[in-house]
């Protein structure tokens, strides 16, 4: 019985079995390849016997077992590295939404003028998740709105007969780049103005992602009602979004202590909020006007 | 204006290069942005100018070695792929 250690020896084993192999309880339909138990150092060889009639080659099963162990090792490594950069628990907070919250938040984004209480509620120094607090920012709506915007842009370009598959990727990456630029500019402004707030990067990402809802509404209205409808919807959603951003950032997180600090700091914080709010209509117009000509 | 992620990386690399080439003695001291001129007392609010000077100094200190590597990679990529 040959205990071969190489890969090319499987052709020579099919004549070497004189006694019936007790572990082969099935018909060996693999056409000449025998189920040799020894010689292969792979750990999954016992499993390989059950699927031997499928693969017909212990070398392939050994390679598959080796590859799966490598893949699980790589997955563990990737998870460990990812956990060092992105705190998954904090990310989970932003996706803890339910249907009622999403519906009320979308209504708030379109018509924020009657909402009274803009404070984010806490539960012993921990902010409440969006499921229980309407004012908490979330990342579910911005993500879904971004994907919907990309699809809608593809559809609008298709209506104008300017569609090609590269356009979708270009639109998505352009919008993503503008969002990255805006978040970086906000982070730089917050750092320079030494604003000590609990606005993390994900909060800024959430607040700058809410403009995609306005973009979707403007593009839809422009497709349905023509150019005039687009400008009306643009004006409405821009003013609603500016009001929403100013109220949310001012009361919730930007200046938690309005008594302390000289007034120049508060003025800089106010300019920062107003600048962030004024940037929104510009970017909404810039990213959508080429879709509704 | 159609951006790609690669153009964002290129723009970021150029901006960090621009901050890294600001010379300490010849330029920053002459316009009053040197690192030994900005640290006023231990006041609570540092002010925008000192924050900016701190930012420039820390970017120049931290990114000196990684910039060499990233610039070399960018040069090789541009030579190969245009």
Coordinates of C-alpha atoms in Angstrom, one line a residue:
Chain A
X1 CA 0.0 0.0 0.0
X2 CA 1.6 3.2 -1.0
X3 CA 1.7 6.0 1.4
X4 CA 2.4 8.7 -1.1
X5 CA 3.2 12.2 -0.1
X6 CA 3.0 14.0 -3.4
X7 CA 0.1 15.2 -5.4
X8 CA 0.7 13.2 -8.5
X9 CA 0.4 9.8 -7.1
X10 CA -3.4 9.4 -7.2
X11 CA -3.2 7.8 -10.6
X12 CA -1.3 4.8 -9.3
X13 CA -3.4 3.8 -6.4
X14 CA -6.4 2.3 -8.1
X15 CA -4.8 -1.1 -8.5
X16 CA -3.2 -1.3 -5.1
X17 CA -6.3 -2.2 -3.1
X18 CA -6.5 -5.9 -2.6
X19 CA -8.8 -6.0 0.5
X20 CA -12.0 -4.1 0.6
X21 CA -11.6 -0.8 2.4
X22 CA -13.9 -0.8 5.5
X23 CA -14.5 3.0 5.3
X24 CA -15.9 2.9 1.8
X25 CA -19.5 2.2 2.4
X26 CA -20.7 3.4 -1.0
X27 CA -20.0 2.8 -4.6
X28 CA -16.8 4.3 -5.7
X29 CA -18.0 6.0 -8.9
X30 CA -15.1 8.3 -9.2
X31 CA -13.6 6.3 -12.0
X32 CA -10.4 4.9 -10.7
X33 CA -9.6 7.1 -7.8
X34 CA -9.5 5.2 -4.5
X35 CA -10.1 6.6 -1.0
X36 CA -6.8 6.2 0.5
X37 CA -6.9 7.1 4.2
X38 CA -3.3 7.9 4.8
X39 CA -0.7 10.1 3.3
X40 CA -2.6 13.3 3.1
X41 CA -2.0 15.6 6.1
X42 CA -5.2 17.5 5.7
X43 CA -7.5 17.5 8.8
X44 CA -10.7 17.2 6.9
X45 CA -10.1 13.9 5.2
X46 CA -12.8 12.1 7.2
X47 CA -15.3 14.6 5.9
X48 CA -13.9 14.0 2.5
X49 CA -15.0 10.4 2.5
X50 CA -18.6 11.4 2.6
X51 CA -18.3 13.6 -0.4
X52 CA -15.8 11.5 -2.1
X53 CA -18.2 10.5 -4.8
X54 CA -18.9 14.1 -5.4
X55 CA -15.4 15.3 -5.7
X56 CA -13.7 12.1 -6.7
X57 CA -10.3 13.4 -5.7
X58 CA -8.9 13.5 -2.2
X59 CA -6.4 16.1 -3.3
X60 CA -9.3 18.5 -4.1
X61 CA -10.9 17.8 -0.8
X62 CA -7.7 18.4 1.1
X63 CA -7.2 21.6 -0.8
X64 CA -10.7 22.6 0.0
X65 CA -10.2 22.0 3.7
X66 CA -7.0 23.9 3.7
X67 CA -8.6 26.7 1.9
X68 CA -11.5 26.9 4.3
X69 CA -9.1 27.0 7.3
X70 CA -7.2 29.8 5.6
X71 CA -10.4 31.7 4.9
X72 CA -11.6 31.4 8.5
X73 CA -8.2 32.6 9.7
X74 CA -8.3 35.5 7.3
X75 CA -11.8 36.3 8.4
X76 CA -10.6 36.5 12.1
X77 CA -7.7 38.7 11.1
X78 CA -10.0 41.1 9.2
X79 CA -12.4 41.2 12.0
X80 CA -9.7 42.0 14.5
X81 CA -8.3 44.8 12.3
X82 CA -11.7 46.2 11.6
X83 CA -12.5 46.3 15.3
X84 CA -9.5 48.4 15.9
X85 CA -10.6 51.1 13.5
X86 CA -14.4 51.1 13.6
X87 CA -16.2 50.5 16.9
X88 CA -19.0 48.2 15.9
X89 CA -21.0 48.9 19.0
X90 CA -21.1 52.6 18.3
X91 CA -22.1 51.8 14.8
X92 CA -24.9 49.5 15.9
X93 CA -26.4 52.4 17.9
X94 CA -27.0 54.3 14.7
X95 CA -28.8 51.4 13.0
X96 CA -31.2 50.6 15.9
X97 CA -34.2 52.0 14.2
X98 CA -37.8 50.9 13.6
X99 CA -40.5 51.7 11.1
X100 CA -42.2 54.3 13.2
X101 CA -39.0 56.2 13.8
X102 CA -38.1 56.2 10.1
X103 CA -41.6 57.4 9.1
X104 CA -41.6 60.2 11.7
X105 CA -38.0 61.2 10.9
X106 CA -38.8 61.5 7.2
X107 CA -41.8 63.6 8.0
X108 CA -39.5 65.8 10.2
X109 CA -37.0 66.2 7.4
X110 CA -39.7 67.5 5.1
X111 CA -41.6 69.6 7.6
X112 CA -39.6 70.5 10.7
X113 CA -41.3 73.8 11.5
X114 CA -43.8 72.5 14.0
X115 CA -41.4 70.3 16.1
X116 CA -41.0 71.7 19.6
X117 CA -38.4 69.8 21.5
X118 CA -35.1 69.2 19.7
X119 CA -33.1 67.9 22.6
X120 CA -31.5 64.5 22.5
X121 CA -32.6 62.5 25.5
X122 CA -30.2 60.7 27.7
X123 CA -30.5 57.7 29.9
X124 CA -27.9 58.1 32.6
X125 CA -25.3 59.7 30.4
X126 CA -25.9 57.3 27.5
X127 CA -27.9 58.8 24.6
X128 CA -31.0 56.9 23.8
X129 CA -31.0 54.9 20.6
X130 CA -33.1 56.2 17.7
X131 CA -35.8 53.7 18.4
X132 CA -36.8 55.6 21.6
X133 CA -35.8 59.2 20.7
X134 CA -36.9 61.0 17.6
X135 CA -34.1 63.5 17.8
X136 CA -31.3 61.0 17.8
X137 CA -29.4 60.8 14.5
X138 CA -29.2 57.5 12.7
X139 CA -27.3 56.2 9.7
X140 CA -30.0 54.0 8.3
X141 CA -31.9 56.8 6.5
X142 CA -28.7 58.3 5.0
X143 CA -27.5 54.9 3.7
X144 CA -30.9 54.0 2.2
X145 CA -31.3 57.5 0.8
X146 CA -27.8 57.4 -0.8
X147 CA -28.5 54.1 -2.6
X148 CA -32.0 55.3 -3.7
X149 CA -30.4 58.5 -5.0
X150 CA -27.9 56.5 -7.1
X151 CA -30.6 54.3 -8.6
X152 CA -32.8 57.4 -9.2
X153 CA -30.0 59.1 -11.0
X154 CA -29.5 56.1 -13.2
X155 CA -33.2 56.1 -14.0
X156 CA -33.3 59.9 -14.7
X157 CA -30.3 59.6 -17.0
X158 CA -32.0 56.7 -18.7
X159 CA -35.0 58.8 -19.4
X160 CA -32.8 61.4 -21.0
X161 CA -31.1 58.6 -23.0
X162 CA -27.7 59.4 -21.4
X163 CA -27.3 56.2 -19.5
X164 CA -24.4 53.8 -19.5
X165 CA -23.3 51.4 -16.7
X166 CA -20.3 53.5 -15.8
X167 CA -22.5 56.5 -15.1
X168 CA -23.9 54.7 -12.0
X169 CA -20.5 54.2 -10.5
X170 CA -19.4 57.7 -11.3
X171 CA -22.5 59.2 -9.7
X172 CA -22.1 57.1 -6.6
X173 CA -18.4 58.0 -6.2
X174 CA -19.0 61.7 -6.8
X175 CA -21.7 61.8 -4.1
X176 CA -19.5 59.8 -1.8
X177 CA -16.5 62.1 -2.4
X178 CA -18.6 65.2 -1.7
X179 CA -19.8 63.7 1.6
X180 CA -16.3 62.8 2.6
X181 CA -15.2 66.4 1.8
X182 CA -18.1 67.8 3.8
X183 CA -17.4 65.6 6.9
X184 CA -13.7 66.5 6.8
X185 CA -14.5 70.2 6.5
X186 CA -16.8 69.9 9.5
X187 CA -14.3 68.0 11.5
X188 CA -11.6 70.6 10.7
X189 CA -14.0 73.4 11.7
X190 CA -14.9 71.7 14.9
X191 CA -11.3 71.1 15.8
X192 CA -10.2 74.7 15.0
X193 CA -13.1 76.2 17.0
X194 CA -12.3 73.9 20.0
X195 CA -15.9 72.8 20.3
X196 CA -16.1 70.2 23.0
X197 CA -19.1 68.3 22.2
X198 CA -20.1 64.7 21.8
X199 CA -20.4 65.0 18.0
X200 CA -18.4 62.1 16.7
X201 CA -17.6 61.4 13.1
X202 CA -20.7 59.2 12.8
X203 CA -22.9 62.0 14.0
X204 CA -21.5 64.3 11.3
X205 CA -21.9 61.6 8.8
X206 CA -25.5 61.1 9.7
X207 CA -26.3 64.8 9.6
X208 CA -24.6 65.3 6.3
X209 CA -26.4 62.2 4.9
X210 CA -29.9 63.6 5.5
X211 CA -29.6 65.8 2.4
X212 CA -30.1 62.8 0.2
X213 CA -33.7 62.7 1.2
X214 CA -34.1 66.2 -0.1
X215 CA -32.3 65.3 -3.3
X216 CA -34.5 62.3 -3.9
X217 CA -37.7 64.4 -3.5
X218 CA -36.4 67.2 -5.7
X219 CA -35.4 64.7 -8.5
X220 CA -38.7 62.9 -8.3
X221 CA -40.7 66.1 -8.4
X222 CA -38.5 67.3 -11.3
X223 CA -39.2 64.1 -13.2
X224 CA -42.9 64.2 -12.6
X225 CA -43.6 67.9 -13.0
X226 CA -40.8 69.2 -15.1
X227 CA -38.2 71.9 -14.4
X228 CA -40.6 74.2 -12.5
X229 CA -41.5 71.4 -10.1
X230 CA -37.8 70.7 -9.6
X231 CA -37.1 74.2 -8.5
X232 CA -40.1 74.4 -6.2
X233 CA -39.1 71.1 -4.5
X234 CA -35.5 72.3 -4.3
X235 CA -36.5 75.5 -2.5
X236 CA -38.8 73.7 -0.1
X237 CA -36.5 70.8 0.8
X238 CA -33.5 73.2 1.1
X239 CA -35.2 75.5 3.5
X240 CA -36.6 72.6 5.5
X241 CA -33.2 70.9 5.7
X242 CA -31.4 74.2 6.7
X243 CA -33.9 74.7 9.5
X244 CA -33.5 71.1 10.6
X245 CA -29.7 71.2 10.7
X246 CA -29.6 74.5 12.5
X247 CA -32.1 73.5 15.2
X248 CA -30.5 70.0 15.7
X249 CA -26.9 71.1 15.9
X250 CA -27.5 74.2 17.9
X251 CA -29.6 72.7 20.7
X252 CA -28.3 69.1 20.8
X253 CA -24.6 69.0 20.5
X254 CA -22.8 72.0 19.3
X255 CA -22.8 74.3 22.3
X256 CA -23.7 72.3 25.4
X257 CA -22.7 75.1 27.8
X258 CA -24.0 78.4 26.5
X259 CA -23.0 80.3 29.6
X260 CA -19.3 79.4 29.6
X261 CA -16.7 80.6 27.1
X262 CA -16.3 84.1 25.6
X263 CA -18.7 85.2 23.1
X264 CA -16.2 84.9 20.2
X265 CA -16.2 81.1 20.6
X266 CA -20.0 81.0 20.5
X267 CA -19.9 83.2 17.4
X268 CA -17.5 80.9 15.7
X269 CA -19.7 77.9 16.6
X270 CA -22.7 79.8 15.2
X271 CA -20.9 80.5 12.0
X272 CA -19.9 76.9 11.7
X273 CA -23.5 75.8 12.1
X274 CA -24.8 78.4 9.6
X275 CA -22.0 77.5 7.1
X276 CA -22.9 73.8 7.4
X277 CA -26.5 74.6 6.8
X278 CA -25.9 77.0 3.9
X279 CA -23.7 74.4 2.2
X280 CA -26.6 71.9 1.9
X281 CA -28.7 73.6 -0.8
X282 CA -25.6 74.3 -2.9
X283 CA -24.6 70.6 -2.9
X284 CA -28.2 69.5 -3.5
X285 CA -28.4 71.7 -6.5
X286 CA -24.9 70.7 -7.7
X287 CA -25.6 67.0 -7.5
X288 CA -29.1 67.0 -9.1
X289 CA -29.4 69.7 -11.7
X290 CA -27.9 67.7 -14.4
X291 CA -30.5 65.0 -13.9
X292 CA -33.6 67.2 -14.6
X293 CA -32.8 69.2 -17.7
Chain B
X1 CA -17.6 67.8 -11.7
X2 CA -17.2 64.0 -11.7
X3 CA -15.1 62.8 -8.9
X4 CA -13.7 59.4 -8.3
X5 CA -12.2 58.1 -5.1
X6 CA -8.8 58.1 -6.6
X7 CA -9.0 61.9 -7.4
X8 CA -10.0 62.4 -3.7
X9 CA -6.9 60.5 -2.7
X10 CA -4.7 62.5 -5.0
X11 CA -6.2 65.8 -3.7
X12 CA -5.6 64.7 -0.1
X13 CA -2.0 63.7 -0.9
X14 CA -1.3 67.1 -2.6
X15 CA -2.8 69.0 0.4
X16 CA -0.7 67.1 2.9
X17 CA 2.4 67.6 0.8
X18 CA 1.6 71.4 0.8
X19 CA 1.5 71.4 4.5
X20 CA 4.6 69.4 4.8
X21 CA 6.8 71.7 2.7
X22 CA 6.2 74.8 4.9
X23 CA 9.6 75.5 6.2
X24 CA 9.8 76.3 9.9
X25 CA 12.6 78.8 9.9
X26 CA 12.4 80.6 6.6
X27 CA 8.7 81.0 6.3
X28 CA 6.6 80.3 9.4
X29 CA 8.6 82.4 11.7
X30 CA 8.5 85.4 9.3
X31 CA 4.7 85.4 9.3
X32 CA 4.5 84.8 13.0
X33 CA 3.3 81.2 12.8
X34 CA 6.3 79.6 14.4
X35 CA 5.7 76.9 16.9
X36 CA 7.5 78.7 19.7
X37 CA 5.5 81.9 19.2
X38 CA 2.1 80.5 19.6
X39 CA 2.0 78.8 23.0
X40 CA 0.6 81.5 25.2
X41 CA -0.3 80.7 28.8
X42 CA -2.5 77.9 30.0
X43 CA -5.7 79.7 29.1
X44 CA -8.8 77.7 28.6
X45 CA -9.6 78.7 25.0
X46 CA -6.6 78.4 22.7
X47 CA -8.0 80.4 19.9
X48 CA -8.1 79.5 16.2
X49 CA -4.6 80.7 15.3
X50 CA -2.8 78.6 17.9
X51 CA -5.0 75.6 17.0
X52 CA -4.0 76.1 13.4
X53 CA -0.3 76.3 14.3
X54 CA -0.6 73.2 16.4
X55 CA -2.3 71.4 13.6
X56 CA 0.4 72.4 11.1
X57 CA 3.2 71.3 13.5
X58 CA 1.6 68.0 14.3
X59 CA 0.9 67.2 10.7
X60 CA 4.5 68.0 9.8
X61 CA 5.8 65.8 12.6
X62 CA 3.5 62.9 12.2
X63 CA 3.3 62.6 8.4
X64 CA 7.0 63.1 7.6
X65 CA 7.8 59.4 7.1
X66 CA 4.5 58.1 5.8
X67 CA 4.5 60.9 3.2
X68 CA 7.8 59.6 1.8
X69 CA 6.3 56.1 1.3
X70 CA 3.0 57.4 -0.1
X71 CA 4.7 59.8 -2.5
X72 CA 7.0 57.1 -3.8
X73 CA 4.0 54.8 -4.4
X74 CA 2.2 57.6 -6.2
X75 CA 5.2 58.3 -8.3
X76 CA 5.6 54.7 -9.3
X77 CA 1.9 54.4 -10.1
X78 CA 1.9 57.5 -12.2
X79 CA 4.9 56.4 -14.1
X80 CA 3.4 53.0 -14.8
X81 CA -0.2 54.0 -15.5
X82 CA 0.0 57.6 -16.6

